[in-house]
Amino acid sequence: MDRLVSMRVFVKVVDHGSFAGAAAALGMSAAVVTRNVADLETHLGTRLLNRTTRRLSLTETGQQYLDRVRQILLDIDDADAAASSSSQQPSGTLRIYCHPAFGKAQLARLLPRFAQATPDVVLDVTLADHDVDLVEQGFDVGIFIGLQKLDASMIVRQLATSNVVLSAAPDYLARRGAPGKPSDIAQHDCLNFAFEQLRHTWPVAWNDEVVHVPITSRMVSNSGDILRQGALAGMGIMLRSSFTLEDDFESGRLVQLLQGHHVGQLSVMMVYPSRRLLSAKVRSFVDFMAAQFPRPDSDPWLPAPALA
């Protein structure tokens, strides 16, 4: 038994819901497909599929095995693609889609470094905040944030987690003071995104506890850039994702408030059509971006907590 082949056959049977469907997709006879699954069950010493005359269903062990096998097969395909592309020089046009906020704040500063490492790659970058079909619109790779819809057929690799945090300018805090706890925000002027769920209260989270704080909006906008300019001018306390505020925090133009608290979290994700047969230009960009964000579950853009 070729265990790898049997694993691929087993996954295909599950995906198609029948031995006949898997056989057609794989270009095998139904008898060969059936034998591969049977050999795999014999090797494992357990049943993976319940078979009736009308349908197939996974056993509990089969579901657990399927989840592991899918990841194993993806890793193998990924390794094959990496080995294949490593012998090629990245070249051609790389079409990148990116959400505007992340594109302006982070991707723009990373692309020159990638370009220096891949001199034969032409970068074609599109920023848009509407839903995008990467394949249909001809993109090689996309950078999405958590609120956007993703095609289930895409490969998704999380780069980082961005907290939506509270901040204000030093001169505003000098006039009004800094909130010491979430409920203090109710006494401040707030610069608010034009989302109905944030119109009257802000859900300020700390660990597993969420406090819904009533707020008074000084300004409301669907533009994070407008809210940022208002915050820099000392108009009030702003909500915004951390990846857009890194420079402001480092320069001291804005101060993060209530460190450890947040009003939401956004996953920053790299999305591309397939791990298999990635071109050298796509593989090089995927590897480059992954290297910039080695801890996908962390927020790399927030200032270090102040020492007590």
PDB file of C-alpha atoms in Angstrom:
ATOM      1  CA  MET A   1       0.000   0.000   0.000  1.00  0.00           C
ATOM      2  CA  ASP A   2       1.218   3.478  -0.891  1.00  0.00           C
ATOM      3  CA  ARG A   3      -0.013   5.239   2.233  1.00  0.00           C
ATOM      4  CA  LEU A   4       0.267   8.731   0.730  1.00  0.00           C
ATOM      5  CA  VAL A   5      -1.839   7.719  -2.266  1.00  0.00           C
ATOM      6  CA  SER A   6      -4.379   6.100   0.051  1.00  0.00           C
ATOM      7  CA  MET A   7      -4.566   9.283   2.132  1.00  0.00           C
ATOM      8  CA  ARG A   8      -5.263  11.366  -0.972  1.00  0.00           C
ATOM      9  CA  VAL A   9      -7.909   8.877  -2.117  1.00  0.00           C
ATOM     10  CA  PHE A  10      -9.566   8.912   1.319  1.00  0.00           C
ATOM     11  CA  VAL A  11      -9.771  12.719   1.312  1.00  0.00           C
ATOM     12  CA  LYS A  12     -11.175  12.737  -2.214  1.00  0.00           C
ATOM     13  CA  VAL A  13     -13.857  10.179  -1.253  1.00  0.00           C
ATOM     14  CA  VAL A  14     -14.927  12.400   1.644  1.00  0.00           C
ATOM     15  CA  ASP A  15     -14.926  15.542  -0.515  1.00  0.00           C
ATOM     16  CA  HIS A  16     -17.059  13.906  -3.222  1.00  0.00           C
ATOM     17  CA  GLY A  17     -19.266  11.906  -0.859  1.00  0.00           C
ATOM     18  CA  SER A  18     -18.871   8.694  -2.831  1.00  0.00           C
ATOM     19  CA  PHE A  19     -16.324   6.226  -4.150  1.00  0.00           C
ATOM     20  CA  ALA A  20     -17.616   6.746  -7.692  1.00  0.00           C
ATOM     21  CA  GLY A  21     -17.216  10.517  -7.489  1.00  0.00           C
ATOM     22  CA  ALA A  22     -13.693  10.190  -6.131  1.00  0.00           C
ATOM     23  CA  ALA A  23     -12.832   7.656  -8.833  1.00  0.00           C
ATOM     24  CA  ALA A  24     -13.981  10.015 -11.578  1.00  0.00           C
ATOM     25  CA  ALA A  25     -12.044  12.930 -10.096  1.00  0.00           C
ATOM     26  CA  LEU A  26      -8.869  10.873  -9.684  1.00  0.00           C
ATOM     27  CA  GLY A  27      -9.062   8.993 -12.992  1.00  0.00           C
ATOM     28  CA  MET A  28      -9.137   5.645 -11.156  1.00  0.00           C
ATOM     29  CA  SER A  29     -11.592   2.786 -11.189  1.00  0.00           C
ATOM     30  CA  ALA A  30     -14.089   2.581  -8.333  1.00  0.00           C
ATOM     31  CA  ALA A  31     -12.547  -0.748  -7.328  1.00  0.00           C
ATOM     32  CA  VAL A  32      -9.090   0.819  -6.920  1.00  0.00           C
ATOM     33  CA  VAL A  33     -10.516   3.673  -4.883  1.00  0.00           C
ATOM     34  CA  THR A  34     -12.409   1.258  -2.632  1.00  0.00           C
ATOM     35  CA  ARG A  35      -9.310  -0.896  -2.161  1.00  0.00           C
ATOM     36  CA  ASN A  36      -7.175   2.124  -1.203  1.00  0.00           C
ATOM     37  CA  VAL A  37      -9.600   3.143   1.535  1.00  0.00           C
ATOM     38  CA  ALA A  38      -9.953  -0.426   2.754  1.00  0.00           C
ATOM     39  CA  ASP A  39      -6.170  -0.869   2.855  1.00  0.00           C
ATOM     40  CA  LEU A  40      -5.862   2.353   4.846  1.00  0.00           C
ATOM     41  CA  GLU A  41      -8.453   1.180   7.374  1.00  0.00           C
ATOM     42  CA  THR A  42      -6.671  -2.164   7.669  1.00  0.00           C
ATOM     43  CA  HIS A  43      -3.352  -0.408   8.239  1.00  0.00           C
ATOM     44  CA  LEU A  44      -4.888   1.793  10.945  1.00  0.00           C
ATOM     45  CA  GLY A  45      -6.905  -0.997  12.496  1.00  0.00           C
ATOM     46  CA  THR A  46     -10.070   1.092  12.593  1.00  0.00           C
ATOM     47  CA  ARG A  47     -13.017   2.058  10.423  1.00  0.00           C
ATOM     48  CA  LEU A  48     -12.873   5.565   8.914  1.00  0.00           C
ATOM     49  CA  LEU A  49     -16.132   5.543   6.942  1.00  0.00           C
ATOM     50  CA  ASN A  50     -19.596   4.200   7.612  1.00  0.00           C
ATOM     51  CA  ARG A  51     -20.986   2.787   4.380  1.00  0.00           C
ATOM     52  CA  THR A  52     -24.648   2.300   3.471  1.00  0.00           C
ATOM     53  CA  THR A  53     -26.265   1.746   0.090  1.00  0.00           C
ATOM     54  CA  ARG A  54     -27.201   5.439  -0.070  1.00  0.00           C
ATOM     55  CA  ARG A  55     -24.455   7.405   1.598  1.00  0.00           C
ATOM     56  CA  LEU A  56     -21.081   7.552   3.272  1.00  0.00           C
ATOM     57  CA  SER A  57     -20.371   9.171   6.615  1.00  0.00           C
ATOM     58  CA  LEU A  58     -17.247   9.640   8.677  1.00  0.00           C
ATOM     59  CA  THR A  59     -16.792   7.823  11.927  1.00  0.00           C
ATOM     60  CA  GLU A  60     -15.570   9.883  14.869  1.00  0.00           C
ATOM     61  CA  THR A  61     -12.075   8.480  14.306  1.00  0.00           C
ATOM     62  CA  GLY A  62     -12.446   9.153  10.597  1.00  0.00           C
ATOM     63  CA  GLN A  63     -13.210  12.835  11.227  1.00  0.00           C
ATOM     64  CA  GLN A  64     -10.174  13.199  13.471  1.00  0.00           C
ATOM     65  CA  TYR A  65      -7.984  11.396  10.940  1.00  0.00           C
ATOM     66  CA  LEU A  66      -9.335  13.499   8.075  1.00  0.00           C
ATOM     67  CA  ASP A  67      -8.414  16.744   9.819  1.00  0.00           C
ATOM     68  CA  ARG A  68      -4.848  15.566  10.383  1.00  0.00           C
ATOM     69  CA  VAL A  69      -4.466  14.089   6.894  1.00  0.00           C
ATOM     70  CA  ARG A  70      -5.644  17.289   5.214  1.00  0.00           C
ATOM     71  CA  GLN A  71      -2.928  19.239   7.031  1.00  0.00           C
ATOM     72  CA  ILE A  72      -0.297  16.590   6.238  1.00  0.00           C
ATOM     73  CA  LEU A  73      -1.147  16.667   2.530  1.00  0.00           C
ATOM     74  CA  LEU A  74      -1.088  20.472   2.503  1.00  0.00           C
ATOM     75  CA  ASP A  75       2.322  20.451   4.182  1.00  0.00           C
ATOM     76  CA  ILE A  76       3.651  17.946   1.655  1.00  0.00           C
ATOM     77  CA  ASP A  77       2.331  19.985  -1.256  1.00  0.00           C
ATOM     78  CA  ASP A  78       3.770  23.113   0.349  1.00  0.00           C
ATOM     79  CA  ALA A  79       7.187  21.461   0.711  1.00  0.00           C
ATOM     80  CA  ASP A  80       7.097  20.278  -2.910  1.00  0.00           C
ATOM     81  CA  ALA A  81       6.145  23.745  -4.130  1.00  0.00           C
ATOM     82  CA  ALA A  82       8.857  25.386  -2.056  1.00  0.00           C
ATOM     83  CA  ALA A  83      11.509  22.994  -3.360  1.00  0.00           C
ATOM     84  CA  SER A  84      10.356  23.497  -6.927  1.00  0.00           C
ATOM     85  CA  SER A  85      10.250  27.292  -6.751  1.00  0.00           C
ATOM     86  CA  SER A  86      13.526  27.576  -4.826  1.00  0.00           C
ATOM     87  CA  SER A  87      15.438  26.624  -7.969  1.00  0.00           C
ATOM     88  CA  GLN A  88      13.740  29.374  -9.984  1.00  0.00           C
ATOM     89  CA  GLN A  89      14.497  33.064 -10.085  1.00  0.00           C
ATOM     90  CA  PRO A  90      11.404  35.118  -9.088  1.00  0.00           C
ATOM     91  CA  SER A  91      10.335  37.144 -12.111  1.00  0.00           C
ATOM     92  CA  GLY A  92       7.325  38.609 -13.873  1.00  0.00           C
ATOM     93  CA  THR A  93       4.461  40.739 -12.577  1.00  0.00           C
ATOM     94  CA  LEU A  94       3.182  40.021  -9.081  1.00  0.00           C
ATOM     95  CA  ARG A  95      -0.388  41.269  -8.644  1.00  0.00           C
ATOM     96  CA  ILE A  96      -1.139  42.032  -4.994  1.00  0.00           C
ATOM     97  CA  TYR A  97      -4.471  43.026  -3.467  1.00  0.00           C
ATOM     98  CA  CYS A  98      -4.469  44.698  -0.053  1.00  0.00           C
ATOM     99  CA  HIS A  99      -6.976  46.332   2.262  1.00  0.00           C
ATOM    100  CA  PRO A 100      -6.285  50.110   2.085  1.00  0.00           C
ATOM    101  CA  ALA A 101      -5.661  50.673   5.799  1.00  0.00           C
ATOM    102  CA  PHE A 102      -3.036  47.960   6.024  1.00  0.00           C
ATOM    103  CA  GLY A 103      -1.628  48.814   2.618  1.00  0.00           C
ATOM    104  CA  LYS A 104      -0.964  52.441   3.485  1.00  0.00           C
ATOM    105  CA  ALA A 105       0.255  51.854   7.027  1.00  0.00           C
ATOM    106  CA  GLN A 106       2.313  48.668   6.667  1.00  0.00           C
ATOM    107  CA  LEU A 107       2.583  47.095   3.215  1.00  0.00           C
ATOM    108  CA  ALA A 108       3.888  50.294   1.626  1.00  0.00           C
ATOM    109  CA  ARG A 109       6.963  50.249   3.850  1.00  0.00           C
ATOM    110  CA  LEU A 110       7.619  46.541   3.293  1.00  0.00           C
ATOM    111  CA  LEU A 111       7.384  46.447  -0.504  1.00  0.00           C
ATOM    112  CA  PRO A 112      10.676  48.308  -1.198  1.00  0.00           C
ATOM    113  CA  ARG A 113      12.543  45.669   0.814  1.00  0.00           C
ATOM    114  CA  PHE A 114      10.835  42.870  -1.090  1.00  0.00           C
ATOM    115  CA  ALA A 115      11.559  44.622  -4.383  1.00  0.00           C
ATOM    116  CA  GLN A 116      15.245  44.917  -3.512  1.00  0.00           C
ATOM    117  CA  ALA A 117      15.413  41.167  -2.878  1.00  0.00           C
ATOM    118  CA  THR A 118      13.526  40.318  -6.115  1.00  0.00           C
ATOM    119  CA  PRO A 119      14.826  42.712  -8.796  1.00  0.00           C
ATOM    120  CA  ASP A 120      13.113  40.844 -11.656  1.00  0.00           C
ATOM    121  CA  VAL A 121       9.624  41.091 -10.130  1.00  0.00           C
ATOM    122  CA  VAL A 122       7.291  43.929 -11.166  1.00  0.00           C
ATOM    123  CA  LEU A 123       4.863  44.850  -8.382  1.00  0.00           C
ATOM    124  CA  ASP A 124       1.244  45.628  -9.330  1.00  0.00           C
ATOM    125  CA  VAL A 125      -0.538  46.651  -6.112  1.00  0.00           C
ATOM    126  CA  THR A 126      -4.263  47.381  -5.740  1.00  0.00           C
ATOM    127  CA  LEU A 127      -5.827  48.820  -2.585  1.00  0.00           C
ATOM    128  CA  ALA A 128      -9.588  48.340  -2.155  1.00  0.00           C
ATOM    129  CA  ASP A 129     -11.898  47.752   0.788  1.00  0.00           C
ATOM    130  CA  HIS A 130     -14.636  45.842  -1.032  1.00  0.00           C
ATOM    131  CA  ASP A 131     -14.832  42.063  -1.313  1.00  0.00           C
ATOM    132  CA  VAL A 132     -12.411  40.705  -3.896  1.00  0.00           C
ATOM    133  CA  ASP A 133     -12.308  37.407  -5.801  1.00  0.00           C
ATOM    134  CA  LEU A 134      -8.565  36.898  -6.195  1.00  0.00           C
ATOM    135  CA  VAL A 135      -8.814  34.290  -8.944  1.00  0.00           C
ATOM    136  CA  GLU A 136     -11.528  36.014 -10.964  1.00  0.00           C
ATOM    137  CA  GLN A 137      -9.757  39.359 -10.792  1.00  0.00           C
ATOM    138  CA  GLY A 138      -6.340  37.952 -11.549  1.00  0.00           C
ATOM    139  CA  PHE A 139      -4.537  38.595  -8.250  1.00  0.00           C
ATOM    140  CA  ASP A 140      -1.682  36.365  -7.174  1.00  0.00           C
ATOM    141  CA  VAL A 141      -1.982  37.093  -3.459  1.00  0.00           C
ATOM    142  CA  GLY A 142      -4.082  39.236  -1.129  1.00  0.00           C
ATOM    143  CA  ILE A 143      -3.742  40.815   2.302  1.00  0.00           C
ATOM    144  CA  PHE A 144      -7.106  40.839   4.084  1.00  0.00           C
ATOM    145  CA  ILE A 145      -8.220  42.001   7.520  1.00  0.00           C
ATOM    146  CA  GLY A 146     -10.692  40.232   9.783  1.00  0.00           C
ATOM    147  CA  LEU A 147     -13.925  41.916   8.698  1.00  0.00           C
ATOM    148  CA  GLN A 148     -13.565  40.933   5.044  1.00  0.00           C
ATOM    149  CA  LYS A 149     -15.145  37.859   3.499  1.00  0.00           C
ATOM    150  CA  LEU A 150     -12.808  35.088   2.376  1.00  0.00           C
ATOM    151  CA  ASP A 151     -13.368  32.400  -0.231  1.00  0.00           C
ATOM    152  CA  ALA A 152     -13.321  29.026   1.524  1.00  0.00           C
ATOM    153  CA  SER A 153     -11.248  27.547  -1.319  1.00  0.00           C
ATOM    154  CA  MET A 154      -8.337  29.911  -0.655  1.00  0.00           C
ATOM    155  CA  ILE A 155      -5.248  29.164   1.395  1.00  0.00           C
ATOM    156  CA  VAL A 156      -5.295  31.511   4.402  1.00  0.00           C
ATOM    157  CA  ARG A 157      -2.197  32.267   6.463  1.00  0.00           C
ATOM    158  CA  GLN A 158      -2.557  34.547   9.450  1.00  0.00           C
ATOM    159  CA  LEU A 159       0.186  37.152   9.680  1.00  0.00           C
ATOM    160  CA  ALA A 160      -0.702  38.967  12.896  1.00  0.00           C
ATOM    161  CA  THR A 161      -3.490  40.061  15.220  1.00  0.00           C
ATOM    162  CA  SER A 162      -4.270  43.772  15.423  1.00  0.00           C
ATOM    163  CA  ASN A 163      -6.070  45.182  18.449  1.00  0.00           C
ATOM    164  CA  VAL A 164      -8.538  48.037  18.035  1.00  0.00           C
ATOM    165  CA  VAL A 165      -7.302  50.351  20.774  1.00  0.00           C
ATOM    166  CA  LEU A 166      -8.032  53.705  22.398  1.00  0.00           C
ATOM    167  CA  SER A 167      -5.663  56.623  21.918  1.00  0.00           C
ATOM    168  CA  ALA A 168      -5.500  60.389  22.229  1.00  0.00           C
ATOM    169  CA  ALA A 169      -3.047  63.235  21.730  1.00  0.00           C
ATOM    170  CA  PRO A 170      -0.922  64.427  24.676  1.00  0.00           C
ATOM    171  CA  ASP A 171      -2.469  67.926  24.602  1.00  0.00           C
ATOM    172  CA  TYR A 172      -6.000  66.478  24.892  1.00  0.00           C
ATOM    173  CA  LEU A 173      -4.901  64.365  27.846  1.00  0.00           C
ATOM    174  CA  ALA A 174      -3.245  67.400  29.434  1.00  0.00           C
ATOM    175  CA  ARG A 175      -6.586  69.239  29.279  1.00  0.00           C
ATOM    176  CA  ARG A 176      -8.967  66.411  30.146  1.00  0.00           C
ATOM    177  CA  GLY A 177      -6.869  63.793  31.891  1.00  0.00           C
ATOM    178  CA  ALA A 178      -6.424  60.152  30.911  1.00  0.00           C
ATOM    179  CA  PRO A 179      -9.118  57.578  31.695  1.00  0.00           C
ATOM    180  CA  GLY A 180      -7.984  55.238  34.458  1.00  0.00           C
ATOM    181  CA  LYS A 181     -10.666  52.626  33.841  1.00  0.00           C
ATOM    182  CA  PRO A 182     -13.123  51.892  31.013  1.00  0.00           C
ATOM    183  CA  SER A 183     -16.080  53.667  32.656  1.00  0.00           C
ATOM    184  CA  ASP A 184     -14.084  56.939  32.672  1.00  0.00           C
ATOM    185  CA  ILE A 185     -14.446  57.117  28.876  1.00  0.00           C
ATOM    186  CA  ALA A 186     -18.060  58.236  29.380  1.00  0.00           C
ATOM    187  CA  GLN A 187     -16.710  61.606  30.569  1.00  0.00           C
ATOM    188  CA  HIS A 188     -14.642  62.207  27.418  1.00  0.00           C
ATOM    189  CA  ASP A 189     -15.147  63.397  23.845  1.00  0.00           C
ATOM    190  CA  CYS A 190     -15.005  60.426  21.464  1.00  0.00           C
ATOM    191  CA  LEU A 191     -14.018  60.153  17.803  1.00  0.00           C
ATOM    192  CA  ASN A 192     -16.128  57.347  16.478  1.00  0.00           C
ATOM    193  CA  PHE A 193     -16.361  55.081  13.445  1.00  0.00           C
ATOM    194  CA  ALA A 194     -19.700  55.297  11.646  1.00  0.00           C
ATOM    195  CA  PHE A 195     -20.769  51.794  12.658  1.00  0.00           C
ATOM    196  CA  GLU A 196     -24.197  51.441  14.235  1.00  0.00           C
ATOM    197  CA  GLN A 197     -22.878  48.997  16.851  1.00  0.00           C
ATOM    198  CA  LEU A 198     -20.452  51.693  18.077  1.00  0.00           C
ATOM    199  CA  ARG A 199     -22.845  54.626  17.855  1.00  0.00           C
ATOM    200  CA  HIS A 200     -23.795  54.801  21.547  1.00  0.00           C
ATOM    201  CA  THR A 201     -21.460  52.455  23.425  1.00  0.00           C
ATOM    202  CA  TRP A 202     -17.938  51.074  23.118  1.00  0.00           C
ATOM    203  CA  PRO A 203     -17.387  47.428  24.172  1.00  0.00           C
ATOM    204  CA  VAL A 204     -14.096  47.727  26.035  1.00  0.00           C
ATOM    205  CA  ALA A 205     -12.616  44.287  26.674  1.00  0.00           C
ATOM    206  CA  TRP A 206     -10.143  43.097  29.266  1.00  0.00           C
ATOM    207  CA  ASN A 207      -9.285  39.385  29.127  1.00  0.00           C
ATOM    208  CA  ASP A 208     -12.730  37.709  29.047  1.00  0.00           C
ATOM    209  CA  GLU A 209     -14.668  40.656  30.494  1.00  0.00           C
ATOM    210  CA  VAL A 210     -16.380  43.249  28.292  1.00  0.00           C
ATOM    211  CA  VAL A 211     -17.682  46.571  29.626  1.00  0.00           C
ATOM    212  CA  HIS A 212     -20.141  48.459  27.392  1.00  0.00           C
ATOM    213  CA  VAL A 213     -19.270  52.087  28.054  1.00  0.00           C
ATOM    214  CA  PRO A 214     -21.737  54.829  27.000  1.00  0.00           C
ATOM    215  CA  ILE A 215     -19.920  57.410  24.895  1.00  0.00           C
ATOM    216  CA  THR A 216     -20.437  60.947  23.603  1.00  0.00           C
ATOM    217  CA  SER A 217     -19.300  61.364  20.003  1.00  0.00           C
ATOM    218  CA  ARG A 218     -17.407  64.543  19.170  1.00  0.00           C
ATOM    219  CA  MET A 219     -16.990  63.379  15.582  1.00  0.00           C
ATOM    220  CA  VAL A 220     -18.229  60.385  13.573  1.00  0.00           C
ATOM    221  CA  SER A 221     -16.734  59.240  10.268  1.00  0.00           C
ATOM    222  CA  ASN A 222     -16.357  56.183   8.060  1.00  0.00           C
ATOM    223  CA  SER A 223     -12.751  57.271   7.447  1.00  0.00           C
ATOM    224  CA  GLY A 224     -10.054  56.227   9.870  1.00  0.00           C
ATOM    225  CA  ASP A 225      -7.776  58.903   8.401  1.00  0.00           C
ATOM    226  CA  ILE A 226     -10.236  61.652   9.305  1.00  0.00           C
ATOM    227  CA  LEU A 227     -10.594  60.319  12.834  1.00  0.00           C
ATOM    228  CA  ARG A 228      -6.810  60.157  13.160  1.00  0.00           C
ATOM    229  CA  GLN A 229      -6.406  63.789  12.111  1.00  0.00           C
ATOM    230  CA  GLY A 230      -9.015  64.757  14.683  1.00  0.00           C
ATOM    231  CA  ALA A 231      -7.175  62.819  17.372  1.00  0.00           C
ATOM    232  CA  LEU A 232      -3.846  64.410  16.425  1.00  0.00           C
ATOM    233  CA  ALA A 233      -5.523  67.831  16.693  1.00  0.00           C
ATOM    234  CA  GLY A 234      -6.628  67.044  20.246  1.00  0.00           C
ATOM    235  CA  MET A 235     -10.351  66.626  19.572  1.00  0.00           C
ATOM    236  CA  GLY A 236     -10.819  63.532  21.704  1.00  0.00           C
ATOM    237  CA  ILE A 237     -10.289  59.818  22.219  1.00  0.00           C
ATOM    238  CA  MET A 238     -10.160  57.652  19.108  1.00  0.00           C
ATOM    239  CA  LEU A 239     -10.640  53.984  18.289  1.00  0.00           C
ATOM    240  CA  ARG A 240      -8.390  52.565  15.602  1.00  0.00           C
ATOM    241  CA  SER A 241      -6.533  49.377  14.693  1.00  0.00           C
ATOM    242  CA  SER A 242      -3.007  49.211  16.059  1.00  0.00           C
ATOM    243  CA  PHE A 243      -1.318  48.658  12.692  1.00  0.00           C
ATOM    244  CA  THR A 244      -2.384  52.160  11.610  1.00  0.00           C
ATOM    245  CA  LEU A 245      -0.975  53.805  14.755  1.00  0.00           C
ATOM    246  CA  GLU A 246       2.531  52.372  15.050  1.00  0.00           C
ATOM    247  CA  ASP A 247       4.318  55.571  13.924  1.00  0.00           C
ATOM    248  CA  ASP A 248       2.083  57.802  16.061  1.00  0.00           C
ATOM    249  CA  PHE A 249       2.813  55.748  19.170  1.00  0.00           C
ATOM    250  CA  GLU A 250       6.549  55.644  18.491  1.00  0.00           C
ATOM    251  CA  SER A 251       6.736  59.405  17.881  1.00  0.00           C
ATOM    252  CA  GLY A 252       4.532  60.278  20.861  1.00  0.00           C
ATOM    253  CA  ARG A 253       1.968  62.074  18.687  1.00  0.00           C
ATOM    254  CA  LEU A 254      -0.647  59.749  20.181  1.00  0.00           C
ATOM    255  CA  VAL A 255      -0.737  57.870  23.464  1.00  0.00           C
ATOM    256  CA  GLN A 256      -2.338  54.467  23.873  1.00  0.00           C
ATOM    257  CA  LEU A 257      -4.937  54.519  26.665  1.00  0.00           C
ATOM    258  CA  LEU A 258      -5.944  51.715  29.020  1.00  0.00           C
ATOM    259  CA  GLN A 259      -3.157  49.384  27.916  1.00  0.00           C
ATOM    260  CA  GLY A 260      -4.312  45.778  27.867  1.00  0.00           C
ATOM    261  CA  HIS A 261      -7.862  46.799  26.931  1.00  0.00           C
ATOM    262  CA  HIS A 262      -9.227  46.733  23.398  1.00  0.00           C
ATOM    263  CA  VAL A 263     -12.501  47.309  21.553  1.00  0.00           C
ATOM    264  CA  GLY A 264     -12.005  44.487  19.089  1.00  0.00           C
ATOM    265  CA  GLN A 265      -9.376  42.400  17.356  1.00  0.00           C
ATOM    266  CA  LEU A 266      -8.678  41.987  13.648  1.00  0.00           C
ATOM    267  CA  SER A 267      -6.780  39.134  12.054  1.00  0.00           C
ATOM    268  CA  VAL A 268      -4.386  40.219   9.314  1.00  0.00           C
ATOM    269  CA  MET A 269      -4.327  37.409   6.767  1.00  0.00           C
ATOM    270  CA  MET A 270      -2.372  36.566   3.652  1.00  0.00           C
ATOM    271  CA  VAL A 271      -4.536  34.740   1.121  1.00  0.00           C
ATOM    272  CA  TYR A 272      -3.577  32.966  -2.084  1.00  0.00           C
ATOM    273  CA  PRO A 273      -5.262  30.455  -4.386  1.00  0.00           C
ATOM    274  CA  SER A 274      -3.223  27.294  -3.798  1.00  0.00           C
ATOM    275  CA  ARG A 275      -0.165  25.867  -2.111  1.00  0.00           C
ATOM    276  CA  ARG A 276       0.481  23.656  -5.117  1.00  0.00           C
ATOM    277  CA  LEU A 277       2.646  24.791  -7.997  1.00  0.00           C
ATOM    278  CA  LEU A 278       3.178  28.299  -6.659  1.00  0.00           C
ATOM    279  CA  SER A 279       5.324  30.364  -8.968  1.00  0.00           C
ATOM    280  CA  ALA A 280       8.663  31.567  -7.659  1.00  0.00           C
ATOM    281  CA  LYS A 281       7.399  35.170  -7.466  1.00  0.00           C
ATOM    282  CA  VAL A 282       4.399  34.195  -5.303  1.00  0.00           C
ATOM    283  CA  ARG A 283       6.403  31.822  -3.149  1.00  0.00           C
ATOM    284  CA  SER A 284       9.042  34.478  -2.515  1.00  0.00           C
ATOM    285  CA  PHE A 285       6.394  37.030  -1.453  1.00  0.00           C
ATOM    286  CA  VAL A 286       4.589  34.534   0.798  1.00  0.00           C
ATOM    287  CA  ASP A 287       7.862  33.607   2.499  1.00  0.00           C
ATOM    288  CA  PHE A 288       8.917  37.260   2.789  1.00  0.00           C
ATOM    289  CA  MET A 289       5.671  38.327   4.456  1.00  0.00           C
ATOM    290  CA  ALA A 290       5.656  35.340   6.810  1.00  0.00           C
ATOM    291  CA  ALA A 291       9.187  36.244   7.911  1.00  0.00           C
ATOM    292  CA  GLN A 292       8.085  39.783   8.804  1.00  0.00           C
ATOM    293  CA  PHE A 293       5.433  38.440  11.181  1.00  0.00           C
ATOM    294  CA  PRO A 294       6.840  35.404  13.008  1.00  0.00           C
ATOM    295  CA  ARG A 295       4.152  35.418  15.736  1.00  0.00           C
ATOM    296  CA  PRO A 296       0.717  35.350  14.041  1.00  0.00           C
ATOM    297  CA  ASP A 297      -1.258  35.408  17.296  1.00  0.00           C
ATOM    298  CA  SER A 298       0.444  38.522  18.657  1.00  0.00           C
ATOM    299  CA  ASP A 299       0.084  42.247  18.002  1.00  0.00           C
ATOM    300  CA  PRO A 300       3.488  43.615  16.891  1.00  0.00           C
ATOM    301  CA  TRP A 301       2.337  47.238  16.606  1.00  0.00           C
ATOM    302  CA  LEU A 302       1.501  48.148  20.178  1.00  0.00           C
ATOM    303  CA  PRO A 303       3.994  49.875  22.483  1.00  0.00           C
ATOM    304  CA  ALA A 304       5.454  47.769  25.281  1.00  0.00           C
ATOM    305  CA  PRO A 305       3.462  48.014  28.534  1.00  0.00           C
ATOM    306  CA  ALA A 306       4.682  50.734  30.877  1.00  0.00           C
ATOM    307  CA  LEU A 307       6.691  49.522  33.831  1.00  0.00           C
ATOM    308  CA  ALA A 308       5.045  49.886  37.212  1.00  0.00           C
TER     309      ALA A 308
END
